[in-house]
Coordinates of C-alpha atoms in Angstrom, one line a residue:
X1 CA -26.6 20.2 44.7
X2 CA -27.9 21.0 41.5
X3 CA -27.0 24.1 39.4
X4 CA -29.6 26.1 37.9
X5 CA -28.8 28.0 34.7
X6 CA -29.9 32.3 34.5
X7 CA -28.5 32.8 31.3
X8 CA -27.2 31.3 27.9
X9 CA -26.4 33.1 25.4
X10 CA -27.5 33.0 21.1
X11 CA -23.7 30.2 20.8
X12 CA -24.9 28.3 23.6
X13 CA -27.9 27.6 22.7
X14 CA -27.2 27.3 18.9
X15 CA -24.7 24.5 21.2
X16 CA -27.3 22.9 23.2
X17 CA -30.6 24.2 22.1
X18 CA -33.0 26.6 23.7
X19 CA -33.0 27.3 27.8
X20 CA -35.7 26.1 29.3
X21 CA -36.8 27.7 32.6
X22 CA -35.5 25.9 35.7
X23 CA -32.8 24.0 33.5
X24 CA -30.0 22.6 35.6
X25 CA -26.7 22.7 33.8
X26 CA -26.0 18.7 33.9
X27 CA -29.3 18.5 32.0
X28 CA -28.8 21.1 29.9
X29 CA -25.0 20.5 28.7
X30 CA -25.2 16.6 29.3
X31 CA -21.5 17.1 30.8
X32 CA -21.1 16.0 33.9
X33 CA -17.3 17.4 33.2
X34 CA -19.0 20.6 32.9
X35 CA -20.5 20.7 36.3
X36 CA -17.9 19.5 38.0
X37 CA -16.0 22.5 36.6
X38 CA -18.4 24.6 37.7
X39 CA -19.2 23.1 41.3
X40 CA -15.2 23.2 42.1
X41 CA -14.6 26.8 41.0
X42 CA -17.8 27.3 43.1
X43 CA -16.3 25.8 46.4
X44 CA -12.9 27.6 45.9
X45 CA -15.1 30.7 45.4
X46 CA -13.1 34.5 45.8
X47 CA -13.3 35.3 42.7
X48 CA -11.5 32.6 41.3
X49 CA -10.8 31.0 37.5
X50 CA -10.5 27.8 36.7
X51 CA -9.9 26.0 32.8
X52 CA -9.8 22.9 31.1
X53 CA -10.3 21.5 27.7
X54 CA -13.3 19.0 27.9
X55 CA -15.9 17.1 25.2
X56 CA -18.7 18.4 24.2
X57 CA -20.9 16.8 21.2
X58 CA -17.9 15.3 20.4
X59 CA -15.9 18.2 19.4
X60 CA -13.1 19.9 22.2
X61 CA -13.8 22.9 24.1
X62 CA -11.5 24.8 26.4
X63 CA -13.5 25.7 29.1
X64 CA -13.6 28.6 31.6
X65 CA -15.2 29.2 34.9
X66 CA -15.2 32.1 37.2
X67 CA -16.6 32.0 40.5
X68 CA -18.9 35.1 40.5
X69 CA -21.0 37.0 43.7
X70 CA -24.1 35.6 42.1
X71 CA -22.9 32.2 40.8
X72 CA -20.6 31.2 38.1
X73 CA -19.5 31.9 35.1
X74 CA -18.8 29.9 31.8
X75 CA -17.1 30.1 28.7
X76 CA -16.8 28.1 26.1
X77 CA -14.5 28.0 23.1
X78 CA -14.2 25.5 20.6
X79 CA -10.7 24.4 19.8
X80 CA -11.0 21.9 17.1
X81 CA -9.4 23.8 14.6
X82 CA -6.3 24.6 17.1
X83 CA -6.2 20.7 17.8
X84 CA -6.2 20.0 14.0
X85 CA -3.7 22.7 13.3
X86 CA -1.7 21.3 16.4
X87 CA -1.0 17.9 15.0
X88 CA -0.5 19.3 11.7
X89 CA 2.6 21.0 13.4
X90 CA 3.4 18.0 15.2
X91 CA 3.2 16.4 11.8
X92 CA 5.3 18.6 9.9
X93 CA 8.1 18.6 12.5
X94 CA 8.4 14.7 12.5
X95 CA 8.0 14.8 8.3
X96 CA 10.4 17.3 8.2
X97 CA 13.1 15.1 11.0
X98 CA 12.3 12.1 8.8
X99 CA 13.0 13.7 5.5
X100 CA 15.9 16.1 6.3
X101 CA 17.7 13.0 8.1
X102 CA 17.7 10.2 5.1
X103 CA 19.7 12.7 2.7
X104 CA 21.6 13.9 4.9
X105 CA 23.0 10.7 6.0
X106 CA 22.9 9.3 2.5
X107 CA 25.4 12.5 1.6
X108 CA 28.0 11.9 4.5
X109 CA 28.1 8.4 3.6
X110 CA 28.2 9.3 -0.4
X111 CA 30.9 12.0 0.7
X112 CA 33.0 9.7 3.4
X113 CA 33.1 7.2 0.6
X114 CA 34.7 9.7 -2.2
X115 CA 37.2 11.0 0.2
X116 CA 38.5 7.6 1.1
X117 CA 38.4 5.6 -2.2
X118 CA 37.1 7.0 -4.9
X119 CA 39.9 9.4 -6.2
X120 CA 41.3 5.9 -7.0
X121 CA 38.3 4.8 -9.6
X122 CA 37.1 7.9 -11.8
X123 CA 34.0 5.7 -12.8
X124 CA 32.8 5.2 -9.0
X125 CA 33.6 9.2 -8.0
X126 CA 31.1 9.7 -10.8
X127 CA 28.4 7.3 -9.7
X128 CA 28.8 8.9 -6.0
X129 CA 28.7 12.3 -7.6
X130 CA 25.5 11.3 -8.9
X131 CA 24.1 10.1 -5.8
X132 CA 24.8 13.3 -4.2
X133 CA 23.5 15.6 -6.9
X134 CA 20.1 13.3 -6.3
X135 CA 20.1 13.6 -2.9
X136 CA 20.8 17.8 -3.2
X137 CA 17.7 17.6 -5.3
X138 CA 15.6 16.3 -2.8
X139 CA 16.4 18.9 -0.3
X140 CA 16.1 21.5 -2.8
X141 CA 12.5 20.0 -3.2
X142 CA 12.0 20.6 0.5
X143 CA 13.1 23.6 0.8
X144 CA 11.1 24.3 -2.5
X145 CA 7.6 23.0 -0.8
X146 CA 8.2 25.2 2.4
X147 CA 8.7 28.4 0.3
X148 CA 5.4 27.7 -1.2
X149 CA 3.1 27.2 1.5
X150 CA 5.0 30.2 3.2
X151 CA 4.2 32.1 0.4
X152 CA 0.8 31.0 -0.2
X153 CA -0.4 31.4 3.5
X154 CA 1.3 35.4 3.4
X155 CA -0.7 35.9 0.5
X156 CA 1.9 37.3 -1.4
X157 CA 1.9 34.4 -4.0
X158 CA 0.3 36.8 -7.2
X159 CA -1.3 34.9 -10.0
X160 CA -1.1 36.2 -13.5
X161 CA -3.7 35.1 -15.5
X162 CA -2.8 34.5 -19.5
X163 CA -5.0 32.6 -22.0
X164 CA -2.1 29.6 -23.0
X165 CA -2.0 26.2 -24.6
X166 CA -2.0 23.8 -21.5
X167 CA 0.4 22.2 -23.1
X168 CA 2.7 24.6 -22.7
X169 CA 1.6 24.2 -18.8
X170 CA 2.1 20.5 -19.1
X171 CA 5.6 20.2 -21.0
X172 CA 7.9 21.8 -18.8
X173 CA 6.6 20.0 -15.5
X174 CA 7.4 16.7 -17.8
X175 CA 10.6 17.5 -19.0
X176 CA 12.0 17.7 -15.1
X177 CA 10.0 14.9 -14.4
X178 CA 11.7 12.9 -17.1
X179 CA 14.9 11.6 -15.1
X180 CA 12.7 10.6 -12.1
X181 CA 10.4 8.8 -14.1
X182 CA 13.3 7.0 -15.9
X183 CA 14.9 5.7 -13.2
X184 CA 11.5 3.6 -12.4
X185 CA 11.2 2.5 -15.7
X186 CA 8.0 5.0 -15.8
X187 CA 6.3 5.8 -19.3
X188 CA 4.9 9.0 -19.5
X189 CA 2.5 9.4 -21.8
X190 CA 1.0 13.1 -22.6
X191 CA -2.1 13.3 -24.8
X192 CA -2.7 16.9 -24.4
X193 CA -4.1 18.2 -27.1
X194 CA -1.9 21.1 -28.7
X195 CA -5.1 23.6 -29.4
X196 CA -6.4 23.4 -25.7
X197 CA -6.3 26.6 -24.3
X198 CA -7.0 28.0 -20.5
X199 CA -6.5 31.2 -18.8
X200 CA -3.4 30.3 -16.6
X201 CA -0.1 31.5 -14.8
X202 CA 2.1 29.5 -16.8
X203 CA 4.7 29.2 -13.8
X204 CA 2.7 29.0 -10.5
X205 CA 0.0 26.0 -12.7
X206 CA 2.9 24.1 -14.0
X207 CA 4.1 24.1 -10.5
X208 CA 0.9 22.5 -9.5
X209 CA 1.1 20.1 -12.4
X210 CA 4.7 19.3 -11.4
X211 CA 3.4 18.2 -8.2
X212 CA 0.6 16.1 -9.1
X213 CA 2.2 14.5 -11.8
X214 CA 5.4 13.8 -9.3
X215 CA 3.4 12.4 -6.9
X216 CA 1.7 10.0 -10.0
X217 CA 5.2 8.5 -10.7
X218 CA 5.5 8.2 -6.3
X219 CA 2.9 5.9 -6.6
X220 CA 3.2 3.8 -9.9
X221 CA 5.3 0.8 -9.5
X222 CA 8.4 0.0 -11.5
X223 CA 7.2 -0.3 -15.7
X224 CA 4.4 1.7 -14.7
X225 CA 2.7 4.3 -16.7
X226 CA 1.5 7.9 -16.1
X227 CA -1.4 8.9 -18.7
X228 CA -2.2 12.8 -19.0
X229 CA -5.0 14.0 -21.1
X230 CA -7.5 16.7 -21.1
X231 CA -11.3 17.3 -21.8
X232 CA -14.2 20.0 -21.4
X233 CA -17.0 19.9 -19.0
X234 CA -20.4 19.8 -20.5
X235 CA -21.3 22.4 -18.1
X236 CA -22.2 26.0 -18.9
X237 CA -18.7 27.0 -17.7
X238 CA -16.9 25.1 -20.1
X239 CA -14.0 24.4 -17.8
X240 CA -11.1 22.5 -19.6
X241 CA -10.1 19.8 -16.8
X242 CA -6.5 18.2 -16.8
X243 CA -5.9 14.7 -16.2
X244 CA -3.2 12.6 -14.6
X245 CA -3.8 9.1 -14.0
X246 CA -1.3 6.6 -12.7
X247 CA -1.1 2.8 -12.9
X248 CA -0.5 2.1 -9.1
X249 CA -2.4 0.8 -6.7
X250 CA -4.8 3.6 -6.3
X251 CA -5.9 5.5 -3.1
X252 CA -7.9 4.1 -0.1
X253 CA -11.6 5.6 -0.4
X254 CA -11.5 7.2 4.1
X255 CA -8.1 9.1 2.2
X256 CA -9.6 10.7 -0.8
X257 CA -11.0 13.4 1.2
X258 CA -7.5 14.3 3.1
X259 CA -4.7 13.8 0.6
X260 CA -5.1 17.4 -0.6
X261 CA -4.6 18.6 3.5
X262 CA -1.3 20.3 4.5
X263 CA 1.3 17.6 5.6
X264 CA -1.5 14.2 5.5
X265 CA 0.3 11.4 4.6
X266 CA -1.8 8.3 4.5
X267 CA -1.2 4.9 4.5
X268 CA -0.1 4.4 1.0
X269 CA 2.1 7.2 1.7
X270 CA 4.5 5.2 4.7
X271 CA 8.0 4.6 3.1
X272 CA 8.2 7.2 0.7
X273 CA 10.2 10.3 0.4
X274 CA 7.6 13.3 0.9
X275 CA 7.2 16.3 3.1
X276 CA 2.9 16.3 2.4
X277 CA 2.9 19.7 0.8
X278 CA 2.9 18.8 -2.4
X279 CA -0.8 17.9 -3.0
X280 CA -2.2 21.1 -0.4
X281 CA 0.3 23.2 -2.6
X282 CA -1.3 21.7 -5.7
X283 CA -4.9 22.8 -4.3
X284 CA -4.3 26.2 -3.1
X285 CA -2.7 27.0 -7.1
X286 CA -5.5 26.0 -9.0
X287 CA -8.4 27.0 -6.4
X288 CA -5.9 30.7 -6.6
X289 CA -6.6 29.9 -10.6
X290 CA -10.6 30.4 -9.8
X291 CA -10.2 26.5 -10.8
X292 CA -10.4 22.9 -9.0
X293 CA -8.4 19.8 -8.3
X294 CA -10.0 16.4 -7.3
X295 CA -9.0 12.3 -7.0
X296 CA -10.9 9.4 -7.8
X297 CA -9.7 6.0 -8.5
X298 CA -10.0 4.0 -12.2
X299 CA -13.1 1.7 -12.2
X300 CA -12.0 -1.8 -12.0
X301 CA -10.5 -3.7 -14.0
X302 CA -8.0 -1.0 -14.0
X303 CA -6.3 -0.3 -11.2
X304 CA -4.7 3.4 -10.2
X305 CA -5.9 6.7 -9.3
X306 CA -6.5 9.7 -11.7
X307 CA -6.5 13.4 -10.4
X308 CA -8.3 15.8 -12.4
X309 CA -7.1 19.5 -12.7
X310 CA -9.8 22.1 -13.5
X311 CA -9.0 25.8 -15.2
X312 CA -11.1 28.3 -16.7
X313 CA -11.3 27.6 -20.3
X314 CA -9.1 30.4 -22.5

């Protein structure tokens, strides 16, 4: 039998559009989930509940039906943001197995190998001490990442505002950089200009410069360059914008929209070291700055992608 809507109320029919009189709720919803929900909780009757997470104009709903005196009730909650923060978990848990299991098993080899032969050949304990003190850094970057998003998403992450020469935003980022970049035979070029000035938290930006401009080298292949520069918008605001472009292979156009999203890692991104974080940490800085960050890729015939970094002009 059919089953004739009463009532809808201002979300439904903002869902479906307005109830017409003598609506039935297949031709209403268009779910024939939805009435079969409704029909069984119906039969069962006494009161009782039922739920389940269904489709509705293509977004997920959990759905909730109570077998009333007088009919039934629904409810209707939309859970797309709980699915999307769900595999972002999911996500994160398998990043973080990945990426706490390679160093790990890189330092028991590194340190099985020094115990057994190495006090034997002072030149190989130091290459192995080496290793190690690479691999430390990487989980110090880790555990680095997750301190930042924890802090950002407490709120507790303050932002001191100071009118500085971005280059003095830019330089420190580069000079940790400079090892990493060296061992892929990595030119970094920086073409800041020395009199640019923005209003800036000299530690928290630089962090987001250290970020984007790490995850520049990530991508550029081996003799590579990394190009940072700066300009002003021609916009009332004036907004000095930071550059970083890289000479790699540039990002997929569906991805430019989601590498900035906590823990994406797209295509390009399979089979490097990475926990996601880096680029989300990136945004939530700068947009904390009252500023904005953004990708593109270089216009062929050059190939690689450029990110642009946006502050309010000192």
């Amino acid at each position: 039998r059919s089953l004739h809507l009463r009532y809808a109320n201002p979300a439904a029919q903002d869902l479906f559009g307005a109830l017409q009189e003598g609506s039935t709720l297949i031709a209403y919803t268009r779910s024939l989930a939805l009435e079969q929900l409704a029909s069984q909780v119906m039969a069962q009757g006494a009161e009782r509940a039922l739920e389940t997470i269904l489709d509705l104009q293509e977004r997920p709903f959990r759905a909730r039906a109570v077998a009333l005196p007088q009919g039934v009730g629904l409810a209707l909650r939309d859970v797309s943001e709980l699915q999307r923060l769900s595999r972002a978990r999911q996500d994160m848990v398998g990043n973080l197995s990945h990426e706490l299991r390679t160093p790990l098993t890189s330092l028991r080899l590194l340190a099985d190998t020094l115990l057994a032969s190495a006090g034997e050949d002072p030149e190989l304990a130091r290459q192995l001490a080496q290793k190690i003190a690479g691999e430390v850094d990487g989980l110090h970057q880790i555990a680095q990442e997750m301190l930042d998003l924890a802090a950002i998403e407490s709120g507790k992450q303050v932002m001191r505002l100071v009118a500085v020469p971005l280059l003095e935003v830019v330089a420190p980022a580069l000079e940790r950089l400079a090892a990493q970049a060296a061992r892929g035979a990595i030119t970094i070029a920086n073409q800041v200009p020395p009199e640019v000035r923005v209003l800036a938290d000299p530690v928290q930006a630089g962090r987001a410069v250290l970020n984007v401009v790490q995850n520049a080298i990530k991508f550029t292949p081996r003799g590579g360059q990394v190009r940072l520069y700066a300009y002003r918008e021609e916009t009332p605001e004036r907004r000095v914008v930071l550059c970083v472009a890289d000479s790699g292979p540039g990002i997929p156009p569906e991805e430019l929209s989601r590498i900035f999203e906590r823990f994406y890692r797209g295509d390009r991104a399979r089979g490097t070291s990475g926990t996601g974080l880096g680029l989300a940490i990136a945004r939530h800085i700068i947009g904390a700055h009252g500023g904005e960050i953004w990708a593109e890729n270089l216009q062929p015939p050059a190939s690689g992608a450029v990110f642009h970094l946006a502050f309010q002009a000192a």
